[in-house]
Coordinates of N, CA and C and ligand atoms in Angstrom, one line a residue:
M1 N -24.0 3.0 -5.4 CA -22.7 2.9 -4.8 C -21.8 2.0 -5.7
Q2 N -20.6 2.4 -6.0 CA -19.7 1.6 -6.9 C -19.3 0.3 -6.2
E3 N -19.4 -0.8 -7.0 CA -19.0 -2.1 -6.6 C -17.4 -2.1 -6.4
M4 N -17.0 -2.5 -5.3 CA -15.5 -2.6 -5.0 C -15.0 -4.0 -5.2
T5 N -13.8 -4.1 -5.8 CA -13.2 -5.4 -5.9 C -12.7 -5.8 -4.5
E6 N -12.4 -7.1 -4.4 CA -11.8 -7.6 -3.1 C -10.5 -6.9 -2.8
R7 N -9.7 -6.6 -3.8 CA -8.4 -5.9 -3.6 C -8.7 -4.5 -3.0
L8 N -9.6 -3.7 -3.7 CA -9.8 -2.4 -3.2 C -10.5 -2.4 -1.8
T9 N -11.3 -3.5 -1.6 CA -11.9 -3.6 -0.2 C -10.9 -3.8 0.8
M10 N -9.8 -4.6 0.5 CA -8.7 -4.8 1.5 C -8.0 -3.4 1.7
V11 N -7.8 -2.7 0.7 CA -7.1 -1.4 0.9 C -8.0 -0.5 1.7
L12 N -9.3 -0.5 1.4 CA -10.3 0.3 2.2 C -10.2 -0.1 3.7
G13 N -10.1 -1.4 3.9 CA -10.0 -1.9 5.3 C -8.9 -1.2 6.1
Q14 N -7.7 -1.1 5.4 CA -6.6 -0.5 6.1 C -6.8 1.0 6.3
V15 N -7.5 1.6 5.3 CA -7.8 3.1 5.5 C -8.7 3.3 6.7
R16 N -9.7 2.3 6.9 CA -10.6 2.4 8.0 C -9.8 2.4 9.3
Y17 N -8.9 1.5 9.4 CA -8.0 1.4 10.6 C -7.3 2.8 10.8
A18 N -6.7 3.2 9.7 CA -5.9 4.5 9.8 C -6.7 5.6 10.3
R19 N -8.0 5.6 9.9 CA -8.9 6.8 10.2 C -9.6 6.6 11.6
Q20 N -9.4 5.5 12.2 CA -10.1 5.2 13.5 C -10.0 6.4 14.5
E21 N -8.8 6.9 14.6 CA -8.6 7.9 15.7 C -8.6 9.3 15.2
S22 N -8.7 9.5 13.9 CA -8.7 10.9 13.4 C -10.0 11.3 12.7
A23 N -10.7 12.2 13.3 CA -12.0 12.6 12.7 C -11.7 13.6 11.6
G24 N -12.4 13.6 10.5 CA -12.2 14.5 9.4 C -10.9 14.2 8.7
G25 N -10.3 15.3 8.2 CA -9.0 15.2 7.5 C -9.2 14.7 6.1
R26 N -8.0 14.5 5.5 CA -8.0 14.2 4.0 C -7.5 12.8 3.7
I27 N -8.1 12.2 2.7 CA -7.6 11.0 2.1 C -7.0 11.4 0.8
I28 N -5.8 11.0 0.5 CA -5.1 11.3 -0.7 C -4.9 10.1 -1.5
D29 N -5.5 9.9 -2.6 CA -5.4 8.7 -3.4 C -4.5 9.0 -4.6
V30 N -3.3 8.4 -4.5 CA -2.3 8.7 -5.6 C -2.4 7.6 -6.7
G31 N -2.7 8.1 -7.9 CA -3.0 7.1 -9.0 C -4.4 6.6 -8.8
S32 N -5.4 7.6 -8.8 CA -6.8 7.3 -8.4 C -7.5 6.5 -9.5
D33 N -7.1 6.7 -10.8 CA -7.7 6.0 -11.9 C -9.2 6.3 -12.1
H34 N -10.0 5.5 -11.4 CA -11.5 5.6 -11.5 C -12.1 6.4 -10.4
G35 N -11.3 6.6 -9.3 CA -11.8 7.4 -8.2 C -12.7 6.7 -7.2
Y36 N -12.8 5.3 -7.4 CA -13.7 4.6 -6.5 C -13.3 4.7 -5.0
L37 N -12.0 4.5 -4.7 CA -11.6 4.5 -3.3 C -11.9 5.8 -2.6
A38 N -11.6 6.9 -3.3 CA -11.9 8.2 -2.7 C -13.4 8.4 -2.5
I39 N -14.2 8.0 -3.4 CA -15.6 8.1 -3.3 C -16.1 7.3 -2.1
R40 N -15.6 6.1 -2.0 CA -16.1 5.2 -0.9 C -15.7 5.8 0.5
C41 N -14.5 6.4 0.5 CA -14.0 7.0 1.8 C -14.9 8.2 2.2
L42 N -15.3 9.0 1.2 CA -16.2 10.1 1.5 C -17.6 9.6 1.9
E43 N -18.0 8.6 1.2 CA -19.4 8.0 1.5 C -19.4 7.5 2.9
E44 N -18.3 6.9 3.4 CA -18.3 6.3 4.7 C -17.9 7.3 5.8
G45 N -17.6 8.6 5.4 CA -17.3 9.6 6.3 C -15.9 9.4 6.9
L46 N -15.0 8.6 6.2 CA -13.7 8.4 6.7 C -12.8 9.6 6.5
A47 N -13.2 10.5 5.7 CA -12.5 11.8 5.4 C -13.5 12.9 5.1
D48 N -13.1 14.1 5.4 CA -13.9 15.3 5.0 C -13.6 15.7 3.5
E49 N -12.4 15.3 3.1 CA -11.9 15.8 1.8 C -11.1 14.8 1.1
A50 N -11.3 14.7 -0.2 CA -10.5 13.7 -0.9 C -9.6 14.5 -2.0
V51 N -8.3 14.0 -2.0 CA -7.5 14.6 -3.0 C -7.0 13.4 -3.9
C52 N -7.2 13.5 -5.2 CA -6.8 12.4 -6.1 C -5.7 13.0 -7.0
T53 N -4.7 12.2 -7.2 CA -3.6 12.6 -8.1 C -3.5 11.5 -9.2
E54 N -3.2 11.9 -10.4 CA -3.1 11.1 -11.5 C -2.1 11.6 -12.5
I55 N -1.2 10.7 -13.0 CA -0.2 11.2 -13.9 C -0.7 11.4 -15.3
H56 N -1.9 10.7 -15.6 CA -2.5 10.8 -16.9 C -3.8 11.6 -16.9
R57 N -4.0 12.3 -18.0 CA -5.2 13.2 -18.0 C -6.5 12.4 -18.0
A58 N -6.6 11.3 -18.8 CA -7.9 10.6 -19.0 C -8.4 10.0 -17.6
P59 N -7.5 9.3 -16.9 CA -8.0 8.8 -15.6 C -8.3 9.9 -14.6
A60 N -7.5 11.0 -14.7 CA -7.8 12.2 -13.8 C -9.2 12.7 -14.1
Q61 N -9.6 12.8 -15.4 CA -10.9 13.2 -15.7 C -12.0 12.2 -15.3
R62 N -11.6 10.9 -15.4 CA -12.5 9.9 -14.9 C -12.8 10.0 -13.5
S63 N -11.7 10.2 -12.7 CA -11.9 10.4 -11.2 C -12.8 11.6 -10.9
E64 N -12.5 12.7 -11.6 CA -13.2 14.0 -11.3 C -14.7 13.8 -11.7
D65 N -15.0 13.2 -12.8 CA -16.4 13.0 -13.2 C -17.1 12.1 -12.2
A66 N -16.4 11.0 -11.7 CA -17.1 10.1 -10.8 C -17.3 10.8 -9.5
L67 N -16.4 11.6 -9.0 CA -16.6 12.3 -7.7 C -17.7 13.3 -7.8
I68 N -17.8 14.0 -8.9 CA -18.9 15.0 -9.1 C -20.2 14.3 -9.2
E69 N -20.3 13.2 -9.9 CA -21.5 12.4 -10.1 C -22.0 11.8 -8.7
A70 N -21.0 11.5 -7.9 CA -21.4 10.9 -6.6 C -21.7 12.0 -5.6
G71 N -21.6 13.3 -6.0 CA -22.0 14.4 -5.2 C -20.9 15.0 -4.3
F72 N -19.7 14.6 -4.7 CA -18.5 15.1 -3.8 C -17.6 16.1 -4.5
G73 N -18.2 16.8 -5.5 CA -17.4 17.8 -6.3 C -16.8 18.9 -5.4
D74 N -17.6 19.2 -4.3 CA -17.2 20.4 -3.5 C -16.1 20.0 -2.4
C75 N -16.0 18.7 -2.2 CA -15.0 18.3 -1.1 C -13.9 17.4 -1.7
S76 N -13.7 17.6 -3.0 CA -12.6 16.8 -3.6 C -11.8 17.7 -4.6
E77 N -10.6 17.3 -4.8 CA -9.7 17.9 -5.8 C -9.0 16.8 -6.6
V78 N -8.8 17.0 -7.8 CA -8.1 16.1 -8.7 C -6.9 16.8 -9.3
Y79 N -5.7 16.3 -9.2 CA -4.5 16.9 -9.8 C -3.9 16.0 -10.8
I80 N -3.5 16.6 -11.9 CA -2.7 15.8 -12.9 C -1.3 16.1 -12.5
T81 N -0.7 15.1 -11.9 CA 0.7 15.3 -11.4 C 1.4 13.9 -11.2
D82 N 2.7 14.0 -11.0 CA 3.5 12.8 -10.8 C 3.5 12.5 -9.3
G83 N 2.8 11.5 -8.8 CA 2.8 11.1 -7.4 C 2.2 12.2 -6.5
L84 N 3.0 12.7 -5.6 CA 2.5 13.8 -4.7 C 3.1 15.1 -5.0
K85 N 3.7 15.3 -6.2 CA 4.3 16.5 -6.6 C 3.3 17.7 -6.5
G86 N 3.6 18.7 -5.8 CA 2.7 19.9 -5.8 C 1.5 19.7 -4.8
V87 N 1.5 18.6 -4.0 CA 0.5 18.3 -3.1 C 1.1 18.3 -1.7
P88 N 1.3 19.4 -1.0 CA 1.9 19.4 0.3 C 1.1 18.5 1.3
L89 N 1.8 17.7 2.1 CA 1.0 16.8 3.0 C 0.7 17.6 4.3
M90 N -0.3 17.2 5.0 CA -0.8 17.8 6.2 C -0.9 16.8 7.3
A91 N -0.7 17.2 8.5 CA -0.8 16.3 9.7 C -2.3 15.7 9.6
G92 N -2.4 14.4 9.8 CA -3.7 13.8 9.8 C -4.1 13.2 8.4
D93 N -3.3 13.4 7.4 CA -3.6 12.9 6.1 C -3.4 11.3 6.1
T94 N -4.2 10.7 5.3 CA -4.0 9.3 5.0 C -3.7 9.2 3.5
V95 N -2.5 8.7 3.1 CA -2.1 8.6 1.7 C -2.2 7.2 1.3
V96 N -3.0 7.0 0.2 CA -3.1 5.6 -0.4 C -2.4 5.6 -1.7
I97 N -1.5 4.6 -1.9 CA -0.9 4.3 -3.2 C -1.1 2.8 -3.5
A98 N -2.1 2.6 -4.4 CA -2.5 1.2 -4.6 C -2.5 0.9 -6.1
G99 N -2.2 -0.4 -6.4 CA -2.3 -0.9 -7.7 C -1.1 -0.5 -8.6
M100 N 0.0 -0.1 -8.0 CA 1.2 0.3 -8.8 C 2.4 -0.6 -8.4
G101 N 3.4 -0.5 -9.3 CA 4.6 -1.3 -9.1 C 5.3 -0.7 -7.8
G102 N 6.1 -1.6 -7.2 CA 6.8 -1.2 -6.0 C 7.8 -0.1 -6.2
L103 N 8.5 -0.2 -7.3 CA 9.5 0.8 -7.6 C 8.9 2.2 -7.8
N104 N 7.8 2.3 -8.4 CA 7.0 3.5 -8.5 C 6.6 4.1 -7.2
I105 N 6.2 3.1 -6.3 CA 5.7 3.6 -4.9 C 6.9 4.1 -4.2
V106 N 8.1 3.4 -4.3 CA 9.3 3.9 -3.6 C 9.7 5.3 -4.1
D107 N 9.6 5.5 -5.4 CA 10.0 6.8 -6.0 C 9.1 7.9 -5.5
I108 N 7.8 7.6 -5.4 CA 6.8 8.6 -5.0 C 7.0 9.0 -3.5
I109 N 7.2 7.9 -2.7 CA 7.4 8.2 -1.2 C 8.8 8.9 -1.0
S110 N 9.8 8.5 -1.7 CA 11.1 9.1 -1.4 C 11.1 10.6 -1.8
R111 N 10.3 11.0 -2.8 CA 10.2 12.4 -3.2 C 9.4 13.1 -2.1
A112 N 8.3 12.4 -1.6 CA 7.5 13.1 -0.6 C 8.2 13.3 0.7
L113 N 9.2 12.4 1.0 CA 10.0 12.6 2.2 C 10.9 13.9 2.1
K114 N 11.4 14.1 0.9 CA 12.2 15.3 0.6 C 11.4 16.6 0.7
D115 N 10.1 16.5 0.2 CA 9.3 17.7 0.0 C 8.5 18.1 1.2
N116 N 8.4 17.2 2.2 CA 7.6 17.5 3.4 C 8.5 17.4 4.7
G117 N 8.2 18.2 5.7 CA 9.0 18.2 6.9 C 8.6 16.9 7.7
Y118 N 9.6 16.5 8.5 CA 9.4 15.2 9.3 C 8.2 15.4 10.3
H119 N 8.1 16.6 10.8 CA 7.0 16.8 11.8 C 5.6 16.5 11.2
V120 N 5.5 16.8 9.8 CA 4.2 16.5 9.1 C 4.1 15.0 8.9
L121 N 5.2 14.5 8.4 CA 5.2 13.0 8.0 C 4.9 12.1 9.2
E122 N 5.3 12.5 10.4 CA 5.1 11.7 11.5 C 3.6 11.6 11.8
N123 N 2.8 12.4 11.2 CA 1.4 12.4 11.5 C 0.6 12.1 10.2
V124 N 1.2 11.4 9.3 CA 0.6 10.9 8.1 C 0.7 9.4 8.0
T125 N -0.4 8.8 7.7 CA -0.4 7.3 7.5 C -0.4 7.0 6.0
F126 N 0.4 6.0 5.6 CA 0.5 5.5 4.2 C -0.1 4.1 4.1
V127 N -1.0 4.0 3.2 CA -1.6 2.6 2.9 C -1.1 2.3 1.5
L128 N -0.3 1.2 1.4 CA 0.4 0.9 0.2 C 0.0 -0.5 -0.3
Q129 N -0.3 -0.6 -1.6 CA -0.6 -1.9 -2.1 C 0.2 -2.1 -3.4
P130 N 1.4 -2.6 -3.2 CA 2.3 -2.8 -4.4 C 1.8 -4.0 -5.2
Q131 N 1.9 -3.9 -6.5 CA 1.6 -5.0 -7.4 C 2.7 -6.0 -7.5
K132 N 4.0 -5.5 -7.3 CA 5.1 -6.3 -7.3 C 6.3 -5.6 -6.5
S133 N 7.4 -6.3 -6.4 CA 8.6 -5.8 -5.7 C 8.3 -5.5 -4.3
N134 N 7.6 -6.3 -3.6 CA 7.3 -6.1 -2.2 C 8.5 -6.0 -1.3
D135 N 9.5 -6.8 -1.6 CA 10.7 -6.9 -0.9 C 11.5 -5.5 -0.9
I136 N 11.5 -4.9 -2.1 CA 12.2 -3.7 -2.3 C 11.4 -2.6 -1.5
V137 N 10.1 -2.6 -1.6 CA 9.3 -1.6 -0.9 C 9.5 -1.7 0.6
R138 N 9.5 -2.9 1.2 CA 9.6 -3.1 2.6 C 11.0 -2.7 3.1
K139 N 12.0 -3.1 2.3 CA 13.4 -2.7 2.7 C 13.6 -1.2 2.7
Y140 N 13.0 -0.6 1.6 CA 13.1 0.9 1.5 C 12.4 1.5 2.7
L141 N 11.2 1.1 3.0 CA 10.4 1.7 4.1 C 11.2 1.6 5.4
S142 N 11.7 0.5 5.7 CA 12.4 0.3 7.0 C 13.6 1.2 7.1
K143 N 14.4 1.2 6.0 CA 15.6 2.0 6.0 C 15.3 3.5 6.1
A144 N 14.2 3.9 5.5 CA 13.8 5.3 5.4 C 13.2 5.8 6.8
G145 N 12.9 4.9 7.7 CA 12.4 5.3 9.0 C 10.9 5.0 9.2
F146 N 10.3 4.2 8.3 CA 8.9 3.9 8.5 C 8.7 2.6 9.4
V147 N 7.6 2.6 10.1 CA 7.2 1.4 10.9 C 6.0 0.8 10.3
F148 N 6.0 -0.6 10.3 CA 4.8 -1.3 9.8 C 3.8 -1.4 10.9
E149 N 2.6 -0.9 10.6 CA 1.5 -1.0 11.6 C 0.7 -2.3 11.4
D150 N 0.4 -2.6 10.1 CA -0.3 -3.8 9.8 C -0.1 -4.2 8.3
E151 N -0.4 -5.4 8.0 CA -0.3 -5.9 6.6 C -1.5 -6.8 6.4
S152 N -2.1 -6.8 5.2 CA -3.2 -7.8 5.0 C -3.1 -8.4 3.6
V153 N -3.8 -9.5 3.4 CA -3.8 -10.1 2.1 C -5.2 -10.4 1.6
C154 N -5.4 -10.6 0.3 CA -6.7 -11.0 -0.2 C -6.5 -11.8 -1.4
Y155 N -7.5 -12.6 -1.8 CA -7.4 -13.4 -3.1 C -8.5 -12.9 -3.9
D156 N -8.2 -12.2 -5.0 CA -9.2 -11.5 -5.9 C -9.0 -12.0 -7.3
R157 N -10.1 -12.6 -7.8 CA -10.1 -13.1 -9.2 C -8.8 -13.8 -9.6
D158 N -8.5 -14.9 -8.7 CA -7.4 -15.8 -8.9 C -6.0 -15.2 -8.7
I159 N -5.9 -14.0 -8.1 CA -4.6 -13.4 -7.8 C -4.5 -13.0 -6.3
F160 N -3.4 -13.3 -5.7 CA -3.2 -12.8 -4.3 C -2.7 -11.4 -4.4
Y161 N -3.2 -10.6 -3.5 CA -2.7 -9.2 -3.3 C -2.4 -9.0 -1.8
N162 N -1.4 -8.0 -1.6 CA -1.2 -7.7 -0.2 C -1.1 -6.2 0.0
C163 N -1.3 -5.7 1.2 CA -1.4 -4.3 1.5 C -0.7 -4.0 2.8
M164 N 0.0 -2.9 2.9 CA 0.7 -2.5 4.1 C 0.3 -1.1 4.6
R165 N 0.2 -1.0 5.9 CA -0.1 0.3 6.5 C 1.1 0.7 7.3
V166 N 1.7 1.9 6.9 CA 2.9 2.3 7.6 C 2.9 3.7 8.0
V167 N 3.7 4.0 9.1 CA 3.8 5.4 9.5 C 5.3 5.7 9.7
F168 N 5.6 7.0 9.5 CA 6.9 7.5 9.5 C 7.4 7.8 11.0
K169 N 8.5 7.2 11.4 CA 9.0 7.5 12.8 C 10.4 8.1 12.7
G170 N 11.0 8.1 11.5 CA 12.3 8.7 11.4 C 13.5 7.9 11.9
I171 N 13.2 6.7 12.3 CA 14.4 5.9 12.9 C 14.6 4.7 11.9
S172 N 15.7 4.8 11.3 CA 16.1 3.7 10.3 C 16.3 2.4 10.9
T173 N 15.7 1.3 10.3 CA 15.9 0.0 10.8 C 16.2 -0.9 9.6
T174 N 16.7 -2.1 10.0 CA 17.0 -3.1 8.9 C 16.1 -4.3 9.1
I175 N 15.5 -4.8 8.1 CA 14.7 -6.0 8.2 C 15.4 -7.1 7.5
T176 N 15.1 -8.3 7.9 CA 15.7 -9.5 7.2 C 15.1 -9.7 5.8
D177 N 15.8 -10.6 5.1 CA 15.3 -10.9 3.7 C 14.0 -11.6 3.9
E178 N 13.8 -12.4 4.9 CA 12.5 -13.1 5.1 C 11.4 -12.1 5.3
E179 N 11.7 -11.2 6.2 CA 10.7 -10.1 6.5 C 10.4 -9.3 5.3
A180 N 11.4 -9.0 4.5 CA 11.2 -8.2 3.3 C 10.3 -8.9 2.3
C181 N 10.6 -10.2 2.1 CA 9.8 -11.0 1.1 C 8.5 -11.4 1.5
Y182 N 8.3 -11.7 2.8 CA 7.0 -12.3 3.3 C 6.2 -11.2 4.0
G183 N 6.9 -10.2 4.6 CA 6.2 -9.2 5.3 C 6.2 -9.4 6.8
P184 N 6.8 -8.4 7.6 CA 7.0 -8.6 9.0 C 5.6 -8.9 9.8
K185 N 4.6 -8.2 9.4 CA 3.3 -8.4 10.1 C 2.6 -9.7 9.6
L186 N 2.8 -10.0 8.3 CA 2.2 -11.2 7.8 C 2.9 -12.4 8.4
L187 N 4.2 -12.3 8.7 CA 4.9 -13.5 9.3 C 4.3 -13.7 10.7
S188 N 4.0 -12.7 11.4 CA 3.3 -12.9 12.7 C 1.9 -13.5 12.6
K189 N 1.2 -13.0 11.6 CA -0.1 -13.6 11.3 C 0.0 -15.1 10.9
F190 N 1.0 -15.4 10.2 CA 1.2 -16.8 9.7 C 1.5 -17.6 11.0
K191 N 2.3 -17.1 11.9 CA 2.6 -17.9 13.1 C 1.4 -18.1 14.0
N192 N 0.5 -17.1 13.9 CA -0.8 -17.2 14.7 C -1.8 -18.0 13.9
G193 N -1.5 -18.6 12.8 CA -2.4 -19.5 12.1 C -3.5 -18.9 11.2
D194 N -3.3 -17.6 10.8 CA -4.2 -17.0 9.9 C -4.3 -17.8 8.6
P195 N -5.5 -18.3 8.3 CA -5.6 -19.2 7.1 C -5.4 -18.6 5.8
Q196 N -5.8 -17.3 5.7 CA -5.5 -16.6 4.4 C -4.0 -16.3 4.2
V197 N -3.3 -16.0 5.3 CA -1.9 -15.8 5.2 C -1.2 -17.1 4.9
I198 N -1.6 -18.2 5.5 CA -1.0 -19.5 5.3 C -1.2 -19.8 3.8
A199 N -2.3 -19.6 3.2 CA -2.5 -19.9 1.8 C -1.6 -18.9 0.9
Y200 N -1.5 -17.7 1.3 CA -0.7 -16.7 0.6 C 0.8 -17.2 0.6
F201 N 1.3 -17.6 1.8 CA 2.7 -18.0 1.9 C 2.9 -19.3 1.1
E202 N 1.9 -20.2 1.1 CA 2.1 -21.4 0.2 C 2.3 -21.0 -1.2
H203 N 1.6 -20.0 -1.6 CA 1.7 -19.5 -3.0 C 3.1 -18.8 -3.2
L204 N 3.5 -18.0 -2.2 CA 4.8 -17.3 -2.3 C 5.9 -18.4 -2.3
D205 N 5.8 -19.4 -1.5 CA 6.9 -20.4 -1.4 C 7.1 -21.0 -2.8
E206 N 6.0 -21.3 -3.5 CA 6.0 -21.9 -4.8 C 6.7 -21.0 -5.8
I207 N 6.3 -19.7 -5.9 CA 6.9 -18.8 -6.9 C 8.4 -18.5 -6.5
F208 N 8.6 -18.4 -5.2 CA 10.0 -18.1 -4.7 C 11.0 -19.2 -5.1
E209 N 10.5 -20.4 -5.1 CA 11.4 -21.6 -5.4 C 12.0 -21.4 -6.8
I210 N 11.2 -20.8 -7.7 CA 11.7 -20.6 -9.1 C 12.5 -19.3 -9.1
R211 N 11.9 -18.2 -8.4 CA 12.6 -16.9 -8.5 C 13.9 -16.9 -7.8
Q212 N 14.2 -17.8 -6.9 CA 15.4 -17.7 -6.1 C 16.6 -17.9 -7.0
R213 N 16.4 -18.6 -8.2 CA 17.5 -18.9 -9.1 C 18.2 -17.6 -9.6
S214 N 17.3 -16.5 -9.7 CA 17.9 -15.3 -10.3 C 17.8 -14.1 -9.3
N215 N 17.3 -14.4 -8.1 CA 17.2 -13.3 -7.1 C 17.8 -13.6 -5.8
P216 N 18.9 -13.1 -5.4 CA 19.6 -13.5 -4.2 C 18.8 -13.1 -2.9
T217 N 18.0 -12.1 -3.0 CA 17.2 -11.7 -1.8 C 16.2 -12.8 -1.5
V218 N 15.5 -13.3 -2.6 CA 14.5 -14.3 -2.5 C 15.2 -15.6 -2.0
K219 N 16.4 -15.9 -2.5 CA 17.1 -17.1 -2.1 C 17.4 -17.1 -0.6
A220 N 17.9 -15.9 -0.2 CA 18.2 -15.8 1.3 C 17.0 -15.9 2.1
A221 N 15.9 -15.3 1.6 CA 14.6 -15.4 2.3 C 14.1 -16.8 2.5
L222 N 14.2 -17.6 1.4 CA 13.7 -19.0 1.5 C 14.6 -19.8 2.5
E223 N 15.9 -19.5 2.5 CA 16.8 -20.2 3.4 C 16.5 -19.9 4.8
E224 N 16.2 -18.5 5.1 CA 15.9 -18.1 6.5 C 14.6 -18.8 6.9
R225 N 13.6 -18.8 5.9 CA 12.3 -19.3 6.3 C 12.4 -20.8 6.6
K226 N 13.2 -21.5 5.8 CA 13.3 -23.0 6.1 C 14.0 -23.2 7.4
K227 N 15.0 -22.4 7.7 CA 15.8 -22.5 9.0 C 14.8 -22.2 10.2
N228 N 14.1 -21.1 10.0 CA 13.1 -20.7 11.1 C 12.0 -21.7 11.3
A229 N 11.5 -22.3 10.2 CA 10.5 -23.3 10.3 C 11.0 -24.6 11.0
G230 N 12.3 -24.8 10.9 CA 12.9 -26.0 11.5 C 13.1 -25.9 12.9
K231 N 13.0 -24.7 13.5 CA 13.3 -24.4 14.9 C 12.4 -25.2 15.8
Ligands
LIG1 C1 -3.6 0.1 -12.1 S1 -4.1 1.7 -11.7 C2 -4.6 1.5 -10.0 C3 -5.8 2.5 -9.7 C4 -6.2 2.5 -8.3 N1 -5.2 3.1 -7.4 C5 -6.5 1.1 -7.8 O1 -5.8 0.6 -6.9 O2 -7.5 0.5 -8.3 C6 -2.7 2.7 -11.5 C7 -3.0 4.2 -11.8 O3 -1.9 4.9 -11.3 C8 -1.6 6.0 -12.2 N2 -0.2 6.3 -12.0 C9 0.9 5.6 -12.3 N3 2.1 6.2 -11.9 C10 1.6 7.3 -11.3 C11 2.3 8.4 -10.7 N4 3.7 8.4 -10.6 N5 1.6 9.5 -10.2 C12 0.3 9.5 -10.3 N6 -0.4 8.5 -10.9 C13 0.2 7.4 -11.4 C14 -1.9 5.4 -13.6 O4 -2.2 6.3 -14.5 C15 -3.1 4.5 -13.2 O5 -4.3 5.2 -13.4

């Protein structure tokens, strides 16, 4: 069994929640690279079928070889494609987009929204783990009609990572700059005293102090946070 990093284990944890109520179905791993996540999902019986997409040929081949070696050649497909292009979504799918920049994630999801009917999307769960630009991802998701089900954090090889699980409801909402930068669900966990989220926020506070000089969203988020903390 392939050793999973803390970061991928966190992503897998969100997939487990997403799959709790749906037996079978597909896991779609966009940007699968090594294929570890898809393999683990199949090993755990979280999905009957895995679809991996990769924009580059070499990681696509790596994913395919790993799936075949793990004995999942018959229940997996690997596509060389950009995001979800040419992969129609189906009700019950869980889509994972992990280890990519936030702008790339927004681009992939916005194209998937255009390519798939709302009735399908309402029954698809997205597990997203942006490497950066979390505020842009969260603002986009809210405006596009997604709802946050959960967010998690982990500390892996000296780096904090976060992950969000969202579902499409089709009703556009606006989130505050504080929610966009810190995460609406993570803010609740912080208020409830979650030690890992407290450590993550201390780290964010530090980097945001510097970043606020050039980023108005971060500046507003810090001001909101200080105001709310003073209440
Ligand atoms: C840093 S790796 C992350 C791999 C894996 N998802 C993980 O979290 O460990 C990002 C992968 O996404 C692929 N990728 C980047 N943009 C993509 C896109 N638009 N569509 C499909 N794959 C993409 C890259 O080729 C690379 O293999």
